[in-house]
Every structure is written in structure tokens, then in C-alpha cells.
């Protein structure tokens, strides 16, 4: 499993180590185990692009014109180009969305959450060129409870 990290100032690929993988620089999520399990199950090399930015909202930061989303698109495109330049074929198989509580601070943000999430998923599926790409949604802290019963199981 190879993991790309992006903390806004630095991008690098890490192998067999966990450093600076989370939004705070000291944490990581379920992507490590997911990548190892996927590689073991499918026998493929796995690359994970982690775009973690703490304190962001789906309503603003991940909107189609949001700085965080646009940075994420650039990371996806740059990472894909890098691996292709190294002779690898790149195939996207999934998106993991791990949401905190930022969109719960506003009733408007909360009410728009489902539509915003569906829009984000559609945009990432288009970017990946995989219209049926699997999506896992995980709730963190006080995100809308409806996400616990997501329509997007891995």
C-alpha cells in the first residue's frame, strides 16, 4: 500500500510507515487498513490519495468552486499523471468520505448536506472516469445521523 499525503504544503508517497497522514498531522483514519485489505483481497498494488483537511465544510470548501475541492482535483490529476509517467496503469476503485461536524454548525449547511454529498460524489466519479465508483461514507463526531445509513456502502 502506497499513500499520498497532502497537508497543503507538501505531497509525498509513503511506504510501510504512518507519519503526518491526518488533518492534524498526527492522525490517520481507516484508509490504512482498507488499503491493506483491498490489496490482500484483490492482489493488486494499491495507491491511496489522502486529501484530509480538518475543519472544512461540504457546503463551502468542497463545493465545485471551493478551494479544498479544487486542490483535491489537482492532487488527483497530478498523482494519476505521476504514476502513469512511471509506467503504471491507474484505475480508481473507490472514494472514502469521512465527515466531521463542520456542516452541523449551520441549519442551512445541514439541510443541504445530502444534496451536497451527492453532488461531490458525482463530481469525483466523473473525475475518476468511473460512473459507478463505490463510495464509503463514514460519520465522525456529530455529522448528520442519516449518514450512518448511507446509500453508498463500500
mmCIF file of C-alpha atoms in Angstrom, residues 13-141:
data_model
loop_
_atom_site.group_PDB
_atom_site.id
_atom_site.type_symbol
_atom_site.label_atom_id
_atom_site.label_comp_id
_atom_site.label_asym_id
_atom_site.label_seq_id
_atom_site.Cartn_x
_atom_site.Cartn_y
_atom_site.Cartn_z
ATOM 1 C CA UNK A 13 4.378 8.988 -1.075
ATOM 2 C CA UNK A 14 4.941 6.841 1.985
ATOM 3 C CA UNK A 15 5.518 3.101 2.191
ATOM 4 C CA UNK A 16 5.157 0.997 5.304
ATOM 5 C CA UNK A 17 5.048 3.926 7.659
ATOM 6 C CA UNK A 18 2.497 6.260 9.135
ATOM 7 C CA UNK A 19 3.558 9.863 9.648
ATOM 8 C CA UNK A 20 1.661 13.090 9.047
ATOM 9 C CA UNK A 21 -1.370 11.407 7.492
ATOM 10 C CA UNK A 22 -4.232 13.202 9.185
ATOM 11 C CA UNK A 23 -5.755 16.620 9.134
ATOM 12 C CA UNK A 24 -3.867 17.437 12.331
ATOM 13 C CA UNK A 25 -0.621 15.882 11.125
ATOM 14 C CA UNK A 26 -0.595 13.133 13.752
ATOM 15 C CA UNK A 27 -3.695 11.090 12.980
ATOM 16 C CA UNK A 28 -4.907 8.756 10.295
ATOM 17 C CA UNK A 29 -8.190 7.078 9.548
ATOM 18 C CA UNK A 30 -9.381 3.714 8.284
ATOM 19 C CA UNK A 31 -7.612 4.135 4.937
ATOM 20 C CA UNK A 32 -4.516 2.231 6.103
ATOM 21 C CA UNK A 33 -6.412 -0.959 6.929
ATOM 22 C CA UNK A 34 -8.741 -0.530 3.961
ATOM 23 C CA UNK A 35 -5.776 -0.346 1.578
ATOM 24 C CA UNK A 36 -4.108 -3.410 3.069
ATOM 25 C CA UNK A 37 -7.361 -5.392 2.985
ATOM 26 C CA UNK A 38 -8.071 -4.371 -0.606
ATOM 27 C CA UNK A 39 -4.555 -5.341 -1.724
ATOM 28 C CA UNK A 40 -4.791 -8.711 0.050
ATOM 29 C CA UNK A 41 -8.240 -9.435 -1.386
ATOM 30 C CA UNK A 42 -7.589 -8.323 -4.960
ATOM 31 C CA UNK A 43 -3.865 -8.985 -5.306
ATOM 32 C CA UNK A 44 -3.303 -5.522 -6.729
ATOM 33 C CA UNK A 45 -0.917 -2.771 -5.777
ATOM 34 C CA UNK A 46 -2.883 -0.069 -4.014
ATOM 35 C CA UNK A 47 -2.285 3.652 -4.011
ATOM 36 C CA UNK A 48 -4.307 5.867 -1.714
ATOM 37 C CA UNK A 49 -4.656 9.588 -2.238
ATOM 38 C CA UNK A 50 -5.482 11.138 1.098
ATOM 39 C CA UNK A 51 -6.862 14.631 0.913
ATOM 40 C CA UNK A 52 -7.523 15.467 4.552
ATOM 41 C CA UNK A 53 -8.272 18.993 5.614
ATOM 42 C CA UNK A 54 -9.657 19.449 9.105
ATOM 43 C CA UNK A 55 -12.432 21.906 9.802
ATOM 44 C CA UNK A 56 -13.740 22.080 6.245
ATOM 45 C CA UNK A 57 -17.380 22.020 5.199
ATOM 46 C CA UNK A 58 -19.041 20.199 2.352
ATOM 47 C CA UNK A 59 -21.215 23.284 1.781
ATOM 48 C CA UNK A 60 -18.344 25.706 1.173
ATOM 49 C CA UNK A 61 -14.903 24.118 0.990
ATOM 50 C CA UNK A 62 -15.891 21.035 -1.024
ATOM 51 C CA UNK A 63 -18.302 22.889 -3.353
ATOM 52 C CA UNK A 64 -17.372 22.754 -7.047
ATOM 53 C CA UNK A 65 -15.618 26.127 -6.719
ATOM 54 C CA UNK A 66 -14.274 25.548 -3.195
ATOM 55 C CA UNK A 67 -10.531 25.806 -2.629
ATOM 56 C CA UNK A 68 -10.321 22.433 -0.892
ATOM 57 C CA UNK A 69 -12.167 20.652 -3.711
ATOM 58 C CA UNK A 70 -10.071 22.350 -6.393
ATOM 59 C CA UNK A 71 -6.887 21.382 -4.539
ATOM 60 C CA UNK A 72 -8.191 17.810 -4.332
ATOM 61 C CA UNK A 73 -8.822 17.734 -8.079
ATOM 62 C CA UNK A 74 -5.273 18.918 -8.670
ATOM 63 C CA UNK A 75 -3.939 16.215 -6.333
ATOM 64 C CA UNK A 76 -5.901 13.518 -8.188
ATOM 65 C CA UNK A 77 -4.727 14.726 -11.593
ATOM 66 C CA UNK A 78 -1.084 15.152 -10.519
ATOM 67 C CA UNK A 79 -0.990 11.786 -8.792
ATOM 68 C CA UNK A 80 -2.516 9.989 -11.763
ATOM 69 C CA UNK A 81 -0.027 11.665 -14.134
ATOM 70 C CA UNK A 82 2.884 10.753 -11.840
ATOM 71 C CA UNK A 83 2.038 7.042 -11.741
ATOM 72 C CA UNK A 84 1.306 6.929 -15.466
ATOM 73 C CA UNK A 85 4.701 8.532 -16.145
ATOM 74 C CA UNK A 86 6.235 5.676 -14.139
ATOM 75 C CA UNK A 87 4.540 3.155 -16.455
ATOM 76 C CA UNK A 88 1.630 2.206 -14.216
ATOM 77 C CA UNK A 89 -1.978 1.894 -15.274
ATOM 78 C CA UNK A 90 -4.185 3.855 -12.879
ATOM 79 C CA UNK A 91 -7.693 2.655 -12.029
ATOM 80 C CA UNK A 92 -9.901 4.285 -9.426
ATOM 81 C CA UNK A 93 -11.977 1.844 -7.403
ATOM 82 C CA UNK A 94 -13.449 3.887 -4.602
ATOM 83 C CA UNK A 95 -13.881 7.042 -2.602
ATOM 84 C CA UNK A 96 -13.968 7.171 1.177
ATOM 85 C CA UNK A 97 -15.692 10.236 2.619
ATOM 86 C CA UNK A 98 -15.021 10.798 6.305
ATOM 87 C CA UNK A 99 -17.062 13.726 7.576
ATOM 88 C CA UNK A 100 -16.688 15.617 10.810
ATOM 89 C CA UNK A 101 -19.097 18.077 12.327
ATOM 90 C CA UNK A 102 -18.390 21.276 10.366
ATOM 91 C CA UNK A 103 -21.630 21.115 8.340
ATOM 92 C CA UNK A 104 -23.632 20.733 11.548
ATOM 93 C CA UNK A 105 -22.872 24.299 12.676
ATOM 94 C CA UNK A 106 -25.469 25.778 10.339
ATOM 95 C CA UNK A 107 -29.052 24.675 9.749
ATOM 96 C CA UNK A 108 -28.653 25.649 6.081
ATOM 97 C CA UNK A 109 -25.473 23.557 5.737
ATOM 98 C CA UNK A 110 -27.150 20.610 7.484
ATOM 99 C CA UNK A 111 -30.292 20.830 5.331
ATOM 100 C CA UNK A 112 -28.174 20.911 2.152
ATOM 101 C CA UNK A 113 -25.881 18.101 3.257
ATOM 102 C CA UNK A 114 -27.440 15.204 1.333
ATOM 103 C CA UNK A 115 -27.631 17.153 -1.937
ATOM 104 C CA UNK A 116 -24.089 18.467 -1.468
ATOM 105 C CA UNK A 117 -22.753 14.975 -0.752
ATOM 106 C CA UNK A 118 -24.485 13.531 -3.822
ATOM 107 C CA UNK A 119 -23.015 16.352 -5.914
ATOM 108 C CA UNK A 120 -19.497 15.768 -4.554
ATOM 109 C CA UNK A 121 -19.755 12.039 -5.229
ATOM 110 C CA UNK A 122 -20.917 12.685 -8.802
ATOM 111 C CA UNK A 123 -18.010 15.087 -9.382
ATOM 112 C CA UNK A 124 -15.413 12.616 -8.046
ATOM 113 C CA UNK A 125 -16.924 9.795 -10.111
ATOM 114 C CA UNK A 126 -16.647 11.994 -13.206
ATOM 115 C CA UNK A 127 -13.078 12.964 -12.330
ATOM 116 C CA UNK A 128 -12.169 9.282 -11.892
ATOM 117 C CA UNK A 129 -13.940 8.304 -15.100
ATOM 118 C CA UNK A 130 -15.884 5.658 -13.180
ATOM 119 C CA UNK A 131 -19.604 6.500 -13.092
ATOM 120 C CA UNK A 132 -20.353 3.643 -10.691
ATOM 121 C CA UNK A 133 -17.295 4.055 -8.452
ATOM 122 C CA UNK A 134 -18.006 2.702 -4.981
ATOM 123 C CA UNK A 135 -18.250 5.210 -2.161
ATOM 124 C CA UNK A 136 -17.981 4.635 1.577
ATOM 125 C CA UNK A 137 -19.335 7.341 3.856
ATOM 126 C CA UNK A 138 -18.258 7.413 7.485
ATOM 127 C CA UNK A 139 -19.598 9.699 10.155
ATOM 128 C CA UNK A 140 -17.255 11.383 12.580
ATOM 129 C CA UNK A 141 -18.495 13.004 15.778
#
